[in-house]
PDB file of C-alpha atoms and ligand atoms in Angstrom:
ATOM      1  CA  UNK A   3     134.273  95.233 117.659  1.00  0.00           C
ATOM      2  CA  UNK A   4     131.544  97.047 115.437  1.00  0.00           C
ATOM      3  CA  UNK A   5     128.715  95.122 114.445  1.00  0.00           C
ATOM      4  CA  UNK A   6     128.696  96.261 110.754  1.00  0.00           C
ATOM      5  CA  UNK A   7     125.987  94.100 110.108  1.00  0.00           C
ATOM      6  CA  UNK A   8     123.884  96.319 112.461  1.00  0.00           C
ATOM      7  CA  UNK A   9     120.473  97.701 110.498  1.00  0.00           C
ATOM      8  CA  UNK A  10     120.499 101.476 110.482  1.00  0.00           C
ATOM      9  CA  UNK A  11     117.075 103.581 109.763  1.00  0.00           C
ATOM     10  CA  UNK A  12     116.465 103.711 105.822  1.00  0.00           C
ATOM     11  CA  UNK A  13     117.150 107.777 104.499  1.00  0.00           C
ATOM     12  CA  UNK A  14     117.157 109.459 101.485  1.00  0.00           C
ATOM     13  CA  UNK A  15     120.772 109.770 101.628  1.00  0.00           C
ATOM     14  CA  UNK A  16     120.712 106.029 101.785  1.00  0.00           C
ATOM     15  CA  UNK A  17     118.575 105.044  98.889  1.00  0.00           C
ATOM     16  CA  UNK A  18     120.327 107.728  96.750  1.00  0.00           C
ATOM     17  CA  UNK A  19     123.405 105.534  97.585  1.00  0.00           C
ATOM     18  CA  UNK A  20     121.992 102.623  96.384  1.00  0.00           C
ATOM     19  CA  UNK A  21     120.802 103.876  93.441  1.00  0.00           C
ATOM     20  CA  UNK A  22     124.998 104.878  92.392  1.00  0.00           C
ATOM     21  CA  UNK A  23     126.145 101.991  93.652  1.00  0.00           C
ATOM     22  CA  UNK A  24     123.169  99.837  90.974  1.00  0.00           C
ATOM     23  CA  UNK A  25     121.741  98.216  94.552  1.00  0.00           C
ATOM     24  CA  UNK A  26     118.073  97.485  93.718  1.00  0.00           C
ATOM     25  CA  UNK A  27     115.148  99.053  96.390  1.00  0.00           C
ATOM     26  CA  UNK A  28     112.661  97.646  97.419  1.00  0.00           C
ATOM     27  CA  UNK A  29     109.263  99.233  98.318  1.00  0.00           C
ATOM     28  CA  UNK A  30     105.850  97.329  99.386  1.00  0.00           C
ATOM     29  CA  UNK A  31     102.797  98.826 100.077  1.00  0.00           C
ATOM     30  CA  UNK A  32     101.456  98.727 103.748  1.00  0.00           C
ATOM     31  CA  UNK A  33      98.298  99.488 105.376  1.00  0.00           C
ATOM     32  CA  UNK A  34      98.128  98.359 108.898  1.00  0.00           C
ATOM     33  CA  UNK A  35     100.623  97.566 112.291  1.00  0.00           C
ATOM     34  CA  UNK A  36     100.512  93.638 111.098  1.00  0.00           C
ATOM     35  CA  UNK A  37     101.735  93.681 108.349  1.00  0.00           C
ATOM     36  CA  UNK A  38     103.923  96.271 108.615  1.00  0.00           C
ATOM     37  CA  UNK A  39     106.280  94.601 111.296  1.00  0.00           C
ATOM     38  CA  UNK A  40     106.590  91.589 108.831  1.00  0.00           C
ATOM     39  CA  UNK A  41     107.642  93.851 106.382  1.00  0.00           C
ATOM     40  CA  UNK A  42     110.304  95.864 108.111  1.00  0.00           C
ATOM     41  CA  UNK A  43     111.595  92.508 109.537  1.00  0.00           C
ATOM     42  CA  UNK A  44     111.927  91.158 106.580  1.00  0.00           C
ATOM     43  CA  UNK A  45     114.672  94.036 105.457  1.00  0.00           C
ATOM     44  CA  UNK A  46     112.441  95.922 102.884  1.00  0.00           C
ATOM     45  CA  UNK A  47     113.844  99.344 102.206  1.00  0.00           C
ATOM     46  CA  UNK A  48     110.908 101.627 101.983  1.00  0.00           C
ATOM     47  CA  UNK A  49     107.247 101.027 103.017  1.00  0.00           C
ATOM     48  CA  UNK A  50     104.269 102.935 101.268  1.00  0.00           C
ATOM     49  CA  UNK A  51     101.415 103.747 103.059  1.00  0.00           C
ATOM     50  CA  UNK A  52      99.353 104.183  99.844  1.00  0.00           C
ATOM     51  CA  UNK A  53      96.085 105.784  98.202  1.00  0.00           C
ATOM     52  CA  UNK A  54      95.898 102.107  97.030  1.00  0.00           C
ATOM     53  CA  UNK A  55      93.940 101.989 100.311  1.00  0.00           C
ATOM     54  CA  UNK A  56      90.994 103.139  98.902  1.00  0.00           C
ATOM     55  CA  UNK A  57      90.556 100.181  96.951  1.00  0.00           C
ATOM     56  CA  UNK A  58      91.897  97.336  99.147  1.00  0.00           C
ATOM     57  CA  UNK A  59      91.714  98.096 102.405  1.00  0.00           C
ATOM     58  CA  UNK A  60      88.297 100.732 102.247  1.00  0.00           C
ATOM     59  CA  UNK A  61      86.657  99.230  99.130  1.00  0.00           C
ATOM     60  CA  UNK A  62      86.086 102.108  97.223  1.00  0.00           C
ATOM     61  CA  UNK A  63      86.167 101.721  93.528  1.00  0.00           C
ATOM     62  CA  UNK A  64      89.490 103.501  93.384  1.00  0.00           C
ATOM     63  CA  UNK A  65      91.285 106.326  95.442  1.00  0.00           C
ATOM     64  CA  UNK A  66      89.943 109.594  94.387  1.00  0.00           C
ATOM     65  CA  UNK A  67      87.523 109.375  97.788  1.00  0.00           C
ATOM     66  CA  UNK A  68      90.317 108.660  99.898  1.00  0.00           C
ATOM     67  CA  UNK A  69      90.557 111.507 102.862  1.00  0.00           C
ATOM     68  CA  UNK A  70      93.635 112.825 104.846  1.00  0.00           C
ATOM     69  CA  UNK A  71      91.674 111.793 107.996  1.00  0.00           C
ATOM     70  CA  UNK A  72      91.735 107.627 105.793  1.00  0.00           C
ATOM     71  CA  UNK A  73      95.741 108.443 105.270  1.00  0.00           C
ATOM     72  CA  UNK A  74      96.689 109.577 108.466  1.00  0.00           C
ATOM     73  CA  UNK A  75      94.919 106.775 110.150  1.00  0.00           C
ATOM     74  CA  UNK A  76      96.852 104.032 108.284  1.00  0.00           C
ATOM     75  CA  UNK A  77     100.039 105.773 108.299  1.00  0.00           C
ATOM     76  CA  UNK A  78      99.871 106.295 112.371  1.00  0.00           C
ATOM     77  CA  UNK A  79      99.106 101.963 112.423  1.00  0.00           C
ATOM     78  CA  UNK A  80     101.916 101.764 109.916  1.00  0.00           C
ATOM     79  CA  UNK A  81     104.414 103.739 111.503  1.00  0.00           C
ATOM     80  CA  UNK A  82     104.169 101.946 114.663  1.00  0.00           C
ATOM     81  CA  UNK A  83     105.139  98.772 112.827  1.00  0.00           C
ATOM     82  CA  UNK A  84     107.806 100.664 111.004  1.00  0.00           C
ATOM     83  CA  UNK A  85     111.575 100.784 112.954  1.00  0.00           C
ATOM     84  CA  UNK A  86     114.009 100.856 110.203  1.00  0.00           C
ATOM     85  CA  UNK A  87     112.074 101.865 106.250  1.00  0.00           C
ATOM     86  CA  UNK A  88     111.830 104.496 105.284  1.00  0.00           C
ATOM     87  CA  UNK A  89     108.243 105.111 105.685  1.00  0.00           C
ATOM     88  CA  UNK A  90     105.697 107.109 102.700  1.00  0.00           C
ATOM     89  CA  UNK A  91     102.977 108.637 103.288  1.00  0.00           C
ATOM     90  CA  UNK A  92     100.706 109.091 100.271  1.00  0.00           C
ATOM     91  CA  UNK A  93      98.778 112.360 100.025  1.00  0.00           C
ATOM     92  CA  UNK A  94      95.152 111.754  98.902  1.00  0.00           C
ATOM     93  CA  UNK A  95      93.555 113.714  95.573  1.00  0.00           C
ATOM     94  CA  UNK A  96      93.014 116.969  96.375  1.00  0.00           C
ATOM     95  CA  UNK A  97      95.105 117.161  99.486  1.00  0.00           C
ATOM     96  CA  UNK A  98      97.914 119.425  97.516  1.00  0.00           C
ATOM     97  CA  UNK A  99      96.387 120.653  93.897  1.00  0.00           C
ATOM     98  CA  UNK A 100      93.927 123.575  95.225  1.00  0.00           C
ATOM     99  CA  UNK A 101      97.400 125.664  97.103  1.00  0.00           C
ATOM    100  CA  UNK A 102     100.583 125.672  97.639  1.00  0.00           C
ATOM    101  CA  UNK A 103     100.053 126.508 101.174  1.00  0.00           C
ATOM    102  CA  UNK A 104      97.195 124.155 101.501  1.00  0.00           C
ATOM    103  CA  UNK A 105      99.863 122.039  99.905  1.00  0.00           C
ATOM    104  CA  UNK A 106     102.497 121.955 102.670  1.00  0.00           C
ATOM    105  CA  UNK A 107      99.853 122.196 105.749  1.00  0.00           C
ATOM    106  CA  UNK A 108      98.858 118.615 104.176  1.00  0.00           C
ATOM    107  CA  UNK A 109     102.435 117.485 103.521  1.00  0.00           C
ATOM    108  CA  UNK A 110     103.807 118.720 107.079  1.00  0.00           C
ATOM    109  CA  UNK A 111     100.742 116.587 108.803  1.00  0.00           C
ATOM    110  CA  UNK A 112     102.010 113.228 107.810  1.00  0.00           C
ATOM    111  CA  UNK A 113     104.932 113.677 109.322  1.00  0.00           C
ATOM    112  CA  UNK A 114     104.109 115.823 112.653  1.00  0.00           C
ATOM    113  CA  UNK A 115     100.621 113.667 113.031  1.00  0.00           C
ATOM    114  CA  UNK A 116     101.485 110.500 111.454  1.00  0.00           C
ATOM    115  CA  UNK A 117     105.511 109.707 111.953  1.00  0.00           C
ATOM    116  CA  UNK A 118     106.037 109.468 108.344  1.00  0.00           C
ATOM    117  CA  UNK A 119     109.482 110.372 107.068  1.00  0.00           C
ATOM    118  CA  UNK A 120     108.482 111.193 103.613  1.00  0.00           C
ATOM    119  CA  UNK A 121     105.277 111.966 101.349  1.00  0.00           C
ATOM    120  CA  UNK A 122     104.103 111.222  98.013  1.00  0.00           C
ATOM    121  CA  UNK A 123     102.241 113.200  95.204  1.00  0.00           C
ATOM    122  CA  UNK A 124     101.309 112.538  91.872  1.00  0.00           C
ATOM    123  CA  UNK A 125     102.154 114.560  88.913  1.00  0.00           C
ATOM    124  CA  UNK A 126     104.211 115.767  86.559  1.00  0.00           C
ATOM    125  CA  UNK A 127     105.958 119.552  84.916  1.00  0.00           C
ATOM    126  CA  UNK A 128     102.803 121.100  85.951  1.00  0.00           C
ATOM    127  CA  UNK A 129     103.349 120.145  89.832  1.00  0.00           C
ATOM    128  CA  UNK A 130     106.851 120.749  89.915  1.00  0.00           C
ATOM    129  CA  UNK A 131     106.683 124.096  91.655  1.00  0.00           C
ATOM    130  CA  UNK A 132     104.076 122.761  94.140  1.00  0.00           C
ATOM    131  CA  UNK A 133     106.958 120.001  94.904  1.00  0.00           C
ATOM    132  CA  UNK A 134     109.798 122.540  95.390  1.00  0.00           C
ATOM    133  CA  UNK A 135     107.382 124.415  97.649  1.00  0.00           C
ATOM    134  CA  UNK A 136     107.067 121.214 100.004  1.00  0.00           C
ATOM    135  CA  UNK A 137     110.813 119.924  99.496  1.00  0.00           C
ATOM    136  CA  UNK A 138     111.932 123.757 100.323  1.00  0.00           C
ATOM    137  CA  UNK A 139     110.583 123.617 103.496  1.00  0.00           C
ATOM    138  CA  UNK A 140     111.942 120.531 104.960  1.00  0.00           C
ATOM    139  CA  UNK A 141     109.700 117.693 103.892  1.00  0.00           C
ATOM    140  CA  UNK A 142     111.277 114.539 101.558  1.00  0.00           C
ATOM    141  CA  UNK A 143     108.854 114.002  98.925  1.00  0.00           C
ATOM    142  CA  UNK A 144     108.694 110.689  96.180  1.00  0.00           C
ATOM    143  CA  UNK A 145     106.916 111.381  92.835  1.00  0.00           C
ATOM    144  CA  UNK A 146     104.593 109.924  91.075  1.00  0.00           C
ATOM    145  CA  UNK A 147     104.538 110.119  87.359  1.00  0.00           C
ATOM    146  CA  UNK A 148     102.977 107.510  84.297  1.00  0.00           C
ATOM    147  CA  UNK A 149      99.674 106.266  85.118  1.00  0.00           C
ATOM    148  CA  UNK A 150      98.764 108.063  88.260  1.00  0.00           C
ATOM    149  CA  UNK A 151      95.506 106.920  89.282  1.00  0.00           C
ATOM    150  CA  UNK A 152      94.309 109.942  91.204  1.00  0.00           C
ATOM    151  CA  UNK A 153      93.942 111.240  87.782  1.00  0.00           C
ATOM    152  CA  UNK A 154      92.864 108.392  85.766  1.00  0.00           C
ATOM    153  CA  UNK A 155      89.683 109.539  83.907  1.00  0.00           C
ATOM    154  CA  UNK A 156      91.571 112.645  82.367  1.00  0.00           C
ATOM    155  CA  UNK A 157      94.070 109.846  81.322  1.00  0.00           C
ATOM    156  CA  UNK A 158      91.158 107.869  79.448  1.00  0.00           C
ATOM    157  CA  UNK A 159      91.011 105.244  81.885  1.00  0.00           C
ATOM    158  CA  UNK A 160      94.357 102.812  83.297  1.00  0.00           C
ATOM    159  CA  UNK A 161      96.069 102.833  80.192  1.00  0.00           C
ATOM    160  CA  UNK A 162      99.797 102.594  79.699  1.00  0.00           C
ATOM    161  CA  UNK A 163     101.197 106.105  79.492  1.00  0.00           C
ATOM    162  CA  UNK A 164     104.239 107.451  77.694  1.00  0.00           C
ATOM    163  CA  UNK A 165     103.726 105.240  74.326  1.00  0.00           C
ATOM    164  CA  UNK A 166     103.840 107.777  71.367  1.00  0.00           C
ATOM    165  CA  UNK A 167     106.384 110.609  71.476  1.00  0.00           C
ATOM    166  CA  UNK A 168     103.931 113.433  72.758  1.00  0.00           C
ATOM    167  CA  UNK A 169     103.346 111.314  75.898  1.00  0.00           C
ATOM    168  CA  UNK A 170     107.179 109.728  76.259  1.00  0.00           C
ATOM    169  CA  UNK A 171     107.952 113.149  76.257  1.00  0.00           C
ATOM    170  CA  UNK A 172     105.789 114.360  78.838  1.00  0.00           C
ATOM    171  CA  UNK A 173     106.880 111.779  80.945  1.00  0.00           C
ATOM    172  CA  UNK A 174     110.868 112.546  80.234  1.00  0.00           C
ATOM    173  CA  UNK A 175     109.684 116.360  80.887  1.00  0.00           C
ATOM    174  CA  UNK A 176     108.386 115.461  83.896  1.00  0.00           C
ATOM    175  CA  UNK A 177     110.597 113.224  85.594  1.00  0.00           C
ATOM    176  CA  UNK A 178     113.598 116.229  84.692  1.00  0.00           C
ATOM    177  CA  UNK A 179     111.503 118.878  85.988  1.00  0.00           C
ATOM    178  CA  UNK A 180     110.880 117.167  89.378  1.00  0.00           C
ATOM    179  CA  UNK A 181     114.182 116.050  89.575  1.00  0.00           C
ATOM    180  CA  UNK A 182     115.192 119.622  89.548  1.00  0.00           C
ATOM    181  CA  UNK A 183     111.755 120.437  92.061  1.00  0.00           C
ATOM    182  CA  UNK A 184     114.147 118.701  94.843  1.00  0.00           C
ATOM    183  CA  UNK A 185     111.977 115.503  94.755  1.00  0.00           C
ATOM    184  CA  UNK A 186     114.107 112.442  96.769  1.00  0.00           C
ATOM    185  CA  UNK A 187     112.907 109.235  94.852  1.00  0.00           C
ATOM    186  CA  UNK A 188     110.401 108.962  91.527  1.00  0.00           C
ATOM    187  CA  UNK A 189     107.807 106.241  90.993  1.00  0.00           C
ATOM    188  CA  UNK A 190     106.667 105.418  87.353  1.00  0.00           C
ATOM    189  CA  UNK A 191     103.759 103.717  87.084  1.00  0.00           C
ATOM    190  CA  UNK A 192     102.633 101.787  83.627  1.00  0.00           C
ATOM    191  CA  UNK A 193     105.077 103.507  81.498  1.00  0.00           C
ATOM    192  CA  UNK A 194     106.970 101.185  78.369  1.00  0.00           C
ATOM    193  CA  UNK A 195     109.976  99.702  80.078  1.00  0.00           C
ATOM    194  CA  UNK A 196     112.563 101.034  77.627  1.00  0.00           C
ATOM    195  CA  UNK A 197     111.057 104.383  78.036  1.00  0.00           C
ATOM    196  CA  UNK A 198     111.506 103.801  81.987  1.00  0.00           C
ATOM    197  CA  UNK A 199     114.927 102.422  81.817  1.00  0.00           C
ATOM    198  CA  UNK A 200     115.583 106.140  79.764  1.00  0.00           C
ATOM    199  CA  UNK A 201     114.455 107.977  82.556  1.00  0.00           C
ATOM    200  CA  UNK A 202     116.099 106.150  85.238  1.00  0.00           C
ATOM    201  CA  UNK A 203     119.627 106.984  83.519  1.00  0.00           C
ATOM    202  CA  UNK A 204     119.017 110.743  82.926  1.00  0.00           C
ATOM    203  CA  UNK A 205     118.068 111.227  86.143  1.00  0.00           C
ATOM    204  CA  UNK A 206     120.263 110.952  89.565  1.00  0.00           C
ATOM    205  CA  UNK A 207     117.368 110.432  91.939  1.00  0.00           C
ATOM    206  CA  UNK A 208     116.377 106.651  92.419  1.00  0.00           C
ATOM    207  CA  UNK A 209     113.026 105.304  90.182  1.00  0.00           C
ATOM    208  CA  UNK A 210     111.008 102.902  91.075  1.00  0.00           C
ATOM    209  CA  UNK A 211     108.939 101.446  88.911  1.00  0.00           C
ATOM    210  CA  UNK A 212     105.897  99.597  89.381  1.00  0.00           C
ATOM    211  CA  UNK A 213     104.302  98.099  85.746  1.00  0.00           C
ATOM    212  CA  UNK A 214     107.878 100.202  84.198  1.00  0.00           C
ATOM    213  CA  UNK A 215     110.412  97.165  83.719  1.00  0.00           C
ATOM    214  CA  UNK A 216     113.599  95.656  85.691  1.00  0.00           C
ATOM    215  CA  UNK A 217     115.358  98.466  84.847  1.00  0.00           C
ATOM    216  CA  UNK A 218     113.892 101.070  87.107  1.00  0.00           C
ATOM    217  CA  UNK A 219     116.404 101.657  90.431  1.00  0.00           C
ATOM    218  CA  UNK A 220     113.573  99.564  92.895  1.00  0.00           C
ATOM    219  CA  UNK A 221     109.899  98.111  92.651  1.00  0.00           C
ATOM    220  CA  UNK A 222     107.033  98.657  94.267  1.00  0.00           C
ATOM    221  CA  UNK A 223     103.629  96.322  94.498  1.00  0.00           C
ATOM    222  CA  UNK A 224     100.747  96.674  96.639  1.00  0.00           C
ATOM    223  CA  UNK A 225     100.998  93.915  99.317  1.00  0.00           C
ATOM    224  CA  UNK A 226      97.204  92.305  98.756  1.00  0.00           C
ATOM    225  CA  UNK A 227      98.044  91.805  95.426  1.00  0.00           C
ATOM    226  CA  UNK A 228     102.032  90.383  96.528  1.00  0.00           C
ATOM    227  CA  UNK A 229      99.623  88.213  98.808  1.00  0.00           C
ATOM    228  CA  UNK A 230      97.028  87.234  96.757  1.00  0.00           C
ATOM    229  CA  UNK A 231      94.445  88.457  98.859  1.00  0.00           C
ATOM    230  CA  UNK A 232      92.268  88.840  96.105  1.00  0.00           C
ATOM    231  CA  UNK A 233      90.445  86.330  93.991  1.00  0.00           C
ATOM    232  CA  UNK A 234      88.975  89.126  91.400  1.00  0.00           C
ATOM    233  CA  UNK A 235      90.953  91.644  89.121  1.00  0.00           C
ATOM    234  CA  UNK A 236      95.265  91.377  89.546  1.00  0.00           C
ATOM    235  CA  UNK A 237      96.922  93.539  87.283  1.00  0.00           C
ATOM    236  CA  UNK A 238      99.276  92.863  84.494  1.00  0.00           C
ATOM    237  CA  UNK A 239     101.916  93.990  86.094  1.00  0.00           C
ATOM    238  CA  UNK A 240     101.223  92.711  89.578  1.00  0.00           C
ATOM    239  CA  UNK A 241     102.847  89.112  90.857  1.00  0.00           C
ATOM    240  CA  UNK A 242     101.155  87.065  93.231  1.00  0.00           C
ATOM    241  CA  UNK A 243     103.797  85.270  95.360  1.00  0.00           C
ATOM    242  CA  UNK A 244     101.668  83.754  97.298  1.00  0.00           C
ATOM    243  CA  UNK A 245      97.869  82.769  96.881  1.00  0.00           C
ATOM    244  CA  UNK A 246      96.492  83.864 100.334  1.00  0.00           C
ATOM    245  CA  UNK A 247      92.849  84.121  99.693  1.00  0.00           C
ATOM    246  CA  UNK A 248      92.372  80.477  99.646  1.00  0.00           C
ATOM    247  CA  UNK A 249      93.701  79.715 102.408  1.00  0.00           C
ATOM    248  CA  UNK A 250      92.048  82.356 104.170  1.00  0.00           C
ATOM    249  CA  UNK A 251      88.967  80.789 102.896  1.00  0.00           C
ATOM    250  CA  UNK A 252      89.518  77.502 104.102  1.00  0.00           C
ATOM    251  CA  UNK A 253      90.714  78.756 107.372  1.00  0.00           C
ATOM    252  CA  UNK A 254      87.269  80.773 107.662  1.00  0.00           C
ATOM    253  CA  UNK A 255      84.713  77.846 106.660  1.00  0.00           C
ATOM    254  CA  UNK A 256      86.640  75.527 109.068  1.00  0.00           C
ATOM    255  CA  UNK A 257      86.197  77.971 112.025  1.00  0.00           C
ATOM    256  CA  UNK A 258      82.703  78.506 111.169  1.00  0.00           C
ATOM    257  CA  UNK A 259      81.706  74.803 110.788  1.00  0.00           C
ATOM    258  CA  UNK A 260      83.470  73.835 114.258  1.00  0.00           C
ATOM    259  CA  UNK A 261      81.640  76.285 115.792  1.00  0.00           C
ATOM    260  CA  UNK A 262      78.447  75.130 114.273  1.00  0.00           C
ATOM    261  CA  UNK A 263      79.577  71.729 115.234  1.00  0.00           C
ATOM    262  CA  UNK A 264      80.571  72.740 119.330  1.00  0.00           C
ATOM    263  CA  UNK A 265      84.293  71.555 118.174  1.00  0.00           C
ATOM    264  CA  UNK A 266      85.485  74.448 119.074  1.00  0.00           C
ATOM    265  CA  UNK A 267      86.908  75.823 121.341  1.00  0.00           C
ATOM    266  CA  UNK A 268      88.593  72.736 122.872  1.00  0.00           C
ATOM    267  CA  UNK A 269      90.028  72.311 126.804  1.00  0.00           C
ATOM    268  CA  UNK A 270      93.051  73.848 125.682  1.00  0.00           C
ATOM    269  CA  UNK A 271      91.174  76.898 125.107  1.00  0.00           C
ATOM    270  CA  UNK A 272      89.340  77.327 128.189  1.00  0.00           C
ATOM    271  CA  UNK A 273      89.794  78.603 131.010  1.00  0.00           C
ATOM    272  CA  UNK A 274      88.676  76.852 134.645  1.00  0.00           C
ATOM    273  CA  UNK A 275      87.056  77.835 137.447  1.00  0.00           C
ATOM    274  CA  UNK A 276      87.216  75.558 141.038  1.00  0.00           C
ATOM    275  CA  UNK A 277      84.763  73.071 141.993  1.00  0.00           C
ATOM    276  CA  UNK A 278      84.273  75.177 145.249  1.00  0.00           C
ATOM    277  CA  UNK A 279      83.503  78.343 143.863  1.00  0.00           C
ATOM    278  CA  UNK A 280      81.353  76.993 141.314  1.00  0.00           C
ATOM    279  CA  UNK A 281      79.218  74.976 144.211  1.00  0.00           C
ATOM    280  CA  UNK A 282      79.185  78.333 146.025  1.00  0.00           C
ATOM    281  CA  UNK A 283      77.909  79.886 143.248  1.00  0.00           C
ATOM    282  CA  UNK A 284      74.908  77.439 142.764  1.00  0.00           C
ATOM    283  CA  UNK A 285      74.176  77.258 146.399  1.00  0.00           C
TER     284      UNK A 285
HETATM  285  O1  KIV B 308      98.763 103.953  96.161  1.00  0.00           O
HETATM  286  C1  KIV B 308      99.656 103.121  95.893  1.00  0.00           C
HETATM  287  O2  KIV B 308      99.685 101.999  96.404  1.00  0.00           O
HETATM  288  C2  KIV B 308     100.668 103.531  94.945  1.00  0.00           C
HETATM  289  C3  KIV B 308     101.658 102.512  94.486  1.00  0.00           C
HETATM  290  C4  KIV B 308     101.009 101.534  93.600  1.00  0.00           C
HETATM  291  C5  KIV B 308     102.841 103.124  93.875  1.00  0.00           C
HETATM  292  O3  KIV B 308     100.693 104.654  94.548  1.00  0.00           O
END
């Protein structure tokens, strides 16, 4: 008999599904092999390999800096973690906004160089013929419209975007026009939740919102955060199911003060050598 419990590589096709039939997605980011198994054992849907890096995995003060050499890196460690997601690739700042052709050399490298199945770009209206471009030739691409960090400082800073009608527009504007670039799956990022829950009705491609309400089609959080793995800045939106850093801690200062104190490692650590060959040895 058919197993139809039997887990089947996450598509497109699969999460558009989901999205008509009103089953949630689920999408965590993911930087290395480690973590990335536990994820895709653990059943999540889609795995993000994103710019988010620059800040918690590089420790850059956010992810304009990030390179497609950084990207392509994680997303190879990722992949190889990675058996059933479907796994995102997100393309750094100024990877795709100097060409379209520069545009879909960048896009095509994540998947030929990196295994991933889809890529991810920020922006709205004014990107949406730079998305058909990629989408045209082959390549699944998730959007990225709200706050979208790469492009913070023009924003004035993290703020909430889409508040007052010029910007709820925009957003609405752009969420349609990408829609209609081709673009497989849409994350909104700090945008008002009713505002998000408006989008995710017009359009049919799944939303996933991450600061943009219960309402969206999926969420997304960046696993540190998910993990607490920080002890400094989380963000309003973020949850911290678990408080990992203090444990970490603890596990750290113990290792280091056994050490110190010859208590570790122990005999069922080592490994032995015979009495003979050690007297040989000293002869
Ligand atoms: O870079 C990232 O991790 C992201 C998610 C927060 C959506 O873009």
């Amino acid at each position: 008999m058919e197993d139809t419990n039997k887990r089947i590589k996450v598509t497109p096709q699969i999460l558009k599904e989901k999205k008509a039939k009103g089953e949630k997605i689920t999408m965590l980011t993911a930087y290395d092999y480690s973590i990335a198994s536990i994820l895709d054992e653990c059943g999540l849907d889609t795995v993000l390999v994103g710019d988010s890096l620059g800040n918690v995995v590089m420790g850059y003060n956010g992810t304009v800096p990030v390179t497609m050499e950084e990207m392509l890196h994680h997303c190879r460690a990722v992949h190889n973690g990675v058996k059933y997601a479907l796994l995102i690739g997100d393309m750094p700042f100024m990877s795709y906004q100097i060409s379209k052709e520069e545009a879909k050399r960048n896009a095509g490298r994540f998947l030929k160089e990196a295994g991933c199945d889809a890529v991810k770009l920020e922006g709205g209206v004014e990107m949406a013929d730079t998305f058909a471009e990629i989408v045209k030739i082959g390549i699944p691409l998730v959007g990225h419209i709200g706050l979208t960090p790469q492009t913070a400082t023009a924003l004035g800073g993290y703020k909430v975007q889409g508040k007052d009608i010029k910007s709820a527009q925009y957003q609405l504007d752009s969420a349609i026009a990408l829609e209609q670039a081709g673009v497989t799956m849409l994350v909104m990022e700090s945008v008002p939740d009713r505002l998000a829950e408006l989008i995710t009705k017009k359009i049919s491609i799944p939303t996933i919102g991450i600061g943009a309400g219960v309402n969206c089609d999926g969420q997304v959080l960046v696993i540190n955060d998910l993990l607490g793995l920080f002890n400094k800045f989380v963000p309003k939106f973020s949850k911290q199911y678990a408080n990992l850093y203090p444990l970490i801690e603890e596990a750290v200062k113990s290792y280091i003060n056994e050490v110190k104190g010859s208590k570790f490692p122990q005999e069922e650590h080592t490994f032995k050598i015979d009495d003979e060959v050690l007297a040989k040895l000293k002869k």
